XYZ file of C-alpha atoms in Angstrom:
376
model
C 35.043 166.297 147.995
C 35.661 166.873 144.299
C 35.009 163.886 142.063
C 35.988 162.810 138.574
C 35.059 160.131 136.067
C 37.661 157.376 135.851
C 37.712 153.904 134.347
C 36.400 151.254 136.734
C 36.428 148.405 134.208
C 37.774 147.871 130.703
C 37.623 145.014 128.214
C 39.898 144.637 125.193
C 37.732 143.811 122.178
C 38.587 142.142 118.881
C 36.966 141.516 115.508
C 34.934 138.347 114.929
C 36.256 138.387 111.360
C 39.943 137.793 112.092
C 41.691 135.209 109.919
C 42.782 133.164 112.934
C 40.343 132.743 115.825
C 41.117 131.102 119.161
C 37.510 131.295 120.361
C 34.596 132.078 118.062
C 32.251 134.959 118.631
C 28.510 134.447 118.300
C 25.333 136.311 117.485
C 22.028 136.736 119.291
C 18.372 137.083 118.259
C 15.469 138.221 120.471
C 17.579 137.440 123.536
C 18.685 139.017 126.774
C 22.443 138.875 127.238
C 23.515 139.116 130.889
C 27.222 139.536 131.557
C 29.108 139.985 134.852
C 31.729 142.733 134.681
C 34.419 142.552 137.415
C 34.979 146.096 138.662
C 38.536 147.098 139.485
C 37.344 150.210 141.306
C 34.221 151.874 142.574
C 32.354 155.122 142.897
C 28.975 156.697 143.587
C 27.713 156.682 140.000
C 28.486 154.716 136.865
C 28.188 154.900 133.098
C 28.576 151.981 130.682
C 30.377 151.857 127.336
C 28.889 149.625 124.645
C 30.730 148.849 121.431
C 30.084 147.788 117.862
C 33.665 148.630 116.874
C 34.142 145.742 114.464
C 30.512 145.366 113.424
C 29.474 145.529 109.782
C 25.832 146.215 110.576
C 23.965 148.503 113.013
C 23.397 147.000 116.466
C 19.976 147.698 117.987
C 19.779 147.515 121.768
C 16.147 147.324 122.827
C 16.755 147.666 126.557
C 19.706 147.793 128.934
C 19.972 147.490 132.700
C 22.682 147.128 135.335
C 22.683 145.676 138.829
C 25.060 144.028 141.244
C 25.341 140.319 140.640
C 24.034 138.028 143.375
C 25.082 134.645 141.968
C 25.418 133.119 138.505
C 22.697 134.820 136.424
C 20.837 136.379 139.392
C 20.986 140.047 140.407
C 20.485 141.944 143.670
C 16.983 143.392 143.048
C 17.377 146.644 144.983
C 20.426 147.568 142.881
C 18.652 147.173 139.531
C 18.878 150.303 137.361
C 17.775 151.107 133.826
C 20.387 152.412 131.407
C 19.431 155.240 129.083
C 21.266 156.899 126.221
C 20.640 160.635 125.880
C 17.409 159.917 127.721
C 16.276 157.092 125.425
C 15.739 153.512 126.579
C 16.662 152.097 123.168
C 19.649 152.867 120.969
C 21.204 151.727 117.707
C 24.996 151.594 117.626
C 26.349 152.176 114.106
C 29.008 149.931 112.556
C 32.361 150.873 114.038
C 30.693 152.909 116.769
C 30.669 153.052 120.539
C 28.118 154.643 122.853
C 28.259 155.748 126.471
C 25.181 155.506 128.660
C 23.797 158.330 130.730
C 25.165 158.267 134.267
C 23.331 156.076 136.760
C 23.171 156.567 140.543
C 24.541 153.224 141.718
C 27.245 152.937 144.366
C 29.765 150.250 143.457
C 33.004 149.076 145.033
C 36.209 147.431 143.886
C 35.638 143.708 143.475
C 31.914 144.002 142.779
C 30.517 142.125 139.810
C 28.332 144.518 137.828
C 25.681 142.559 135.953
C 24.952 144.125 132.556
C 21.760 142.991 130.818
C 21.196 143.872 127.156
C 18.079 143.004 125.170
C 18.942 142.378 121.525
C 15.624 142.198 119.639
C 17.032 141.619 116.149
C 19.230 138.869 114.791
C 22.777 140.160 115.150
C 25.958 139.331 113.332
C 28.803 137.813 115.301
C 29.596 140.226 118.107
C 32.550 142.524 118.625
C 33.967 140.673 121.611
C 36.587 139.793 124.194
C 37.417 136.209 123.349
C 38.915 134.833 126.576
C 37.654 136.929 129.530
C 37.517 133.902 131.854
C 33.988 134.864 132.861
C 30.734 132.941 132.366
C 27.829 134.895 130.855
C 24.210 134.117 130.008
C 21.698 134.460 127.173
C 17.959 133.934 127.619
C 14.949 134.266 125.295
C 13.047 137.544 124.995
C 13.393 140.703 127.050
C 14.337 139.558 130.544
C 16.551 142.524 131.389
C 14.539 143.281 134.558
C 14.329 139.659 135.741
C 15.997 138.844 139.050
C 16.857 135.403 137.671
C 16.796 134.503 134.003
C 14.351 131.936 132.681
C 15.956 129.177 130.604
C 19.407 130.751 130.260
C 22.243 129.285 128.222
C 25.864 129.995 129.112
C 28.753 131.255 127.020
C 32.299 132.384 127.804
C 33.004 135.346 125.539
C 32.198 138.963 126.443
C 30.041 140.710 123.839
C 29.414 144.355 122.947
C 30.895 145.940 126.078
C 34.157 147.859 126.333
C 34.040 149.549 129.714
C 32.453 151.031 132.801
C 33.357 154.447 134.190
C 32.846 155.324 137.854
C 32.541 158.668 139.613
C 35.410 158.527 142.112
C 37.297 161.010 144.314
C 39.445 163.405 142.325
C 43.034 162.211 142.103
C 42.203 158.501 142.166
C 45.100 156.851 140.274
C 44.304 154.307 137.582
C 46.749 152.036 135.779
C 45.957 150.348 132.485
C 47.146 146.779 131.891
C 47.999 146.589 128.179
C 48.904 143.086 127.208
C 48.131 139.539 126.250
C 46.668 136.396 127.805
C 48.875 136.713 130.877
C 46.798 139.784 131.711
C 43.436 138.705 130.274
C 43.651 135.576 132.409
C 43.831 132.576 130.081
C 44.565 129.476 132.146
C 43.038 130.792 135.368
C 39.784 129.504 136.828
C 36.666 130.671 134.979
C 34.466 133.097 136.958
C 36.849 133.068 139.938
C 38.557 136.415 139.205
C 42.039 134.996 139.699
C 43.663 136.829 136.793
C 47.038 138.459 137.411
C 45.428 141.910 137.237
C 42.869 140.872 139.871
C 45.700 139.711 142.130
C 47.524 142.999 141.619
C 44.401 144.933 142.570
C 44.167 142.871 145.755
C 47.560 144.316 146.757
C 46.585 147.975 146.305
C 45.373 150.170 149.160
C 44.224 152.896 146.782
C 43.764 153.245 143.061
C 43.376 150.257 140.774
C 44.340 148.614 137.500
C 41.879 148.095 134.628
C 42.477 145.087 132.409
C 42.965 145.562 128.664
C 44.666 142.224 128.119
C 43.781 140.371 124.913
C 44.795 136.723 124.608
C 47.044 136.393 121.576
C 47.753 140.124 121.371
C 51.067 141.178 119.879
C 53.277 144.234 120.010
C 53.987 144.476 116.277
C 51.419 142.438 114.323
C 47.624 142.285 114.236
C 45.778 139.166 115.383
C 44.745 138.547 117.854
C 43.247 141.999 118.187
C 44.898 145.084 116.781
C 48.590 145.120 117.660
C 49.552 147.175 120.705
C 51.154 150.047 118.813
C 47.937 150.378 116.820
C 45.475 150.148 119.702
C 47.455 152.250 122.162
C 45.755 155.537 121.300
C 42.158 154.321 121.285
C 42.283 151.645 123.975
C 44.767 153.095 126.465
C 45.561 156.783 126.121
C 41.876 157.748 126.110
C 41.091 155.921 129.373
C 39.729 158.539 131.804
C 41.888 158.968 134.880
C 44.791 156.877 133.560
C 48.128 157.618 135.225
C 50.208 154.491 134.490
C 50.445 151.781 131.834
C 51.638 148.243 132.587
C 52.836 146.411 129.470
C 53.023 142.622 129.105
C 53.655 141.724 125.465
C 56.060 139.683 123.368
C 55.190 136.018 123.846
C 52.789 136.037 120.909
C 55.145 138.009 118.672
C 57.520 135.053 119.086
C 55.098 132.126 119.396
C 52.386 132.814 116.824
C 54.605 133.188 113.704
C 55.477 129.496 113.808
C 51.820 128.567 114.219
C 50.545 130.867 111.477
C 53.389 130.647 108.949
C 54.570 134.219 109.479
C 58.080 135.715 109.744
C 59.631 135.945 113.195
C 60.472 139.475 114.386
C 64.057 140.150 115.354
C 65.132 141.293 118.797
C 65.918 144.689 117.280
C 62.403 145.006 115.863
C 60.809 144.142 119.205
C 63.073 146.559 121.068
C 62.163 149.312 118.609
C 58.481 148.551 119.182
C 58.799 148.669 122.961
C 60.728 151.930 122.687
C 58.046 153.523 120.515
C 55.410 152.373 122.995
C 57.277 153.989 125.903
C 57.835 157.239 124.005
C 54.147 157.558 123.159
C 53.014 156.699 126.693
C 55.385 159.284 128.137
C 54.251 161.880 125.583
C 50.732 161.444 126.966
C 52.028 162.231 130.466
C 51.742 158.680 131.820
C 54.302 156.415 133.489
C 55.188 153.147 131.749
C 56.114 149.786 133.297
C 57.302 146.834 131.192
C 57.307 143.101 131.916
C 59.922 140.650 130.738
C 58.751 138.071 128.194
C 57.596 134.974 130.027
C 58.754 131.394 129.417
C 56.959 129.410 126.706
C 59.431 126.751 125.535
C 56.970 124.105 126.699
C 54.093 125.321 124.511
C 52.128 122.299 123.301
C 50.785 124.032 120.187
C 52.399 123.029 116.891
C 54.906 125.693 115.880
C 54.338 127.584 119.128
C 57.998 127.642 120.083
C 61.396 127.255 118.428
C 65.089 127.677 119.270
C 65.054 130.938 117.282
C 62.142 132.274 119.335
C 63.919 131.401 122.573
C 67.094 133.174 121.422
C 65.150 136.337 120.598
C 63.349 136.131 123.936
C 66.658 135.927 125.818
C 68.101 138.911 123.951
C 65.001 141.051 124.460
C 64.762 140.179 128.149
C 68.386 141.187 128.651
C 67.550 144.565 127.100
C 64.405 144.949 129.217
C 66.280 144.218 132.437
C 69.054 146.715 131.697
C 67.245 149.470 129.790
C 65.923 152.720 131.246
C 63.431 153.385 128.423
C 60.544 152.450 130.733
C 60.036 153.914 134.193
C 60.181 150.468 135.792
C 60.412 146.784 134.943
C 58.569 143.862 136.522
C 60.338 140.573 135.953
C 57.417 138.200 135.567
C 59.557 135.780 133.552
C 62.020 135.149 136.364
C 59.208 134.712 138.905
C 57.518 131.844 137.064
C 60.385 130.213 135.130
C 61.498 126.718 136.099
C 65.017 127.080 137.575
C 65.768 123.519 136.494
C 64.529 124.046 132.926
C 65.188 127.571 131.638
C 62.578 128.737 129.143
C 59.846 126.613 130.717
C 57.105 127.564 133.178
C 57.488 125.957 136.594
C 55.303 122.812 136.534
C 53.296 123.893 139.577
C 52.448 127.214 137.879
C 51.625 125.836 134.415
C 47.944 125.784 133.431
C 48.660 122.697 131.347
C 49.621 123.999 127.913
C 53.162 125.187 128.592
C 52.434 128.828 127.832
C 49.711 130.008 130.238
C 49.761 130.436 134.004
C 47.365 128.878 136.490
C 45.877 130.810 139.404
C 49.039 130.622 141.503
C 51.206 131.615 138.574
C 48.999 134.636 137.947
C 49.323 135.597 141.610
C 53.114 135.402 141.413
C 53.115 137.524 138.250
C 51.142 140.194 140.106
C 53.651 140.052 142.937
C 56.503 141.134 140.652
C 55.093 144.660 140.337
C 56.766 146.907 142.915
C 53.910 149.003 144.319
C 56.366 151.852 144.837
C 56.574 152.077 141.034
C 52.860 152.861 140.880
C 51.767 155.463 143.430
């Protein structure tokens, strides 16, 4: 059977130097960093993508290994493999750069946690990172990349220096890319439980899978958190190997963050123009595009995080989304999780506690709004 390289895992990364930071990045020095990567799909071989995209200094990686995770910081010993880069065990990633490892013979399956261990011998700056991956990772002193269990590990909950894993899968395997915000990245769901909305959507699929490029705080039109979607579309989404579809969940932060950060609120017309440009560019790349309605956030507990103006724009944009044919399909996540007795608010049993993020059950219901017939 013919095979092809496709994305099996993706992580949306941001700069540690943003003006506003929800969760701080961190650096490392003479430490092994072991991070579990939840694979959306599998294959017979893998290759790993490491990133220093927003770094200001070279990043030296003294050793790198992968294995299937057993539990917490432990690996399955017989699956342990060394990563090399053009045959070398060590590599320096330049500022702004990304590297792809040589392929490794390791059979992986959808739902596996791939444990990535990086030895960082030098003191690093704050890492290029995913700031709310809802996954617990580990750092331990010295080079412990080959250790089955780490000695004296500390935990942290960002994801550092990794942007993806590719898998060698049967030719024609469909892959969707989830481009969005915290409702995709998983904010509000249980840490290290893999209960994000994208995980729940993958549980529904008999073939193919969805890789998660959600960034908490991401916006359609404005940078921070992360590059805005129109800016990152080309690099983050359209270059994903094997991509056939793009699921878009954006808009809450375009309306909620301006009041928190003292910025102007976009109009409904500006958001609609942004969505339209996104669809045009996705279609020009030969991919299908699905768009979510903007979810309820009137109950946001953060100062300035909601306003009557924001709710009016949300209502106007959602009306356009539900009636427009600019995208190939719409999934109405807003209607699925909105409180019928309090329009604009998340149902209390689906609220993670801050009025703007979904809990595990809310994430599952969001995933259920995607009609699988609109995928493949």
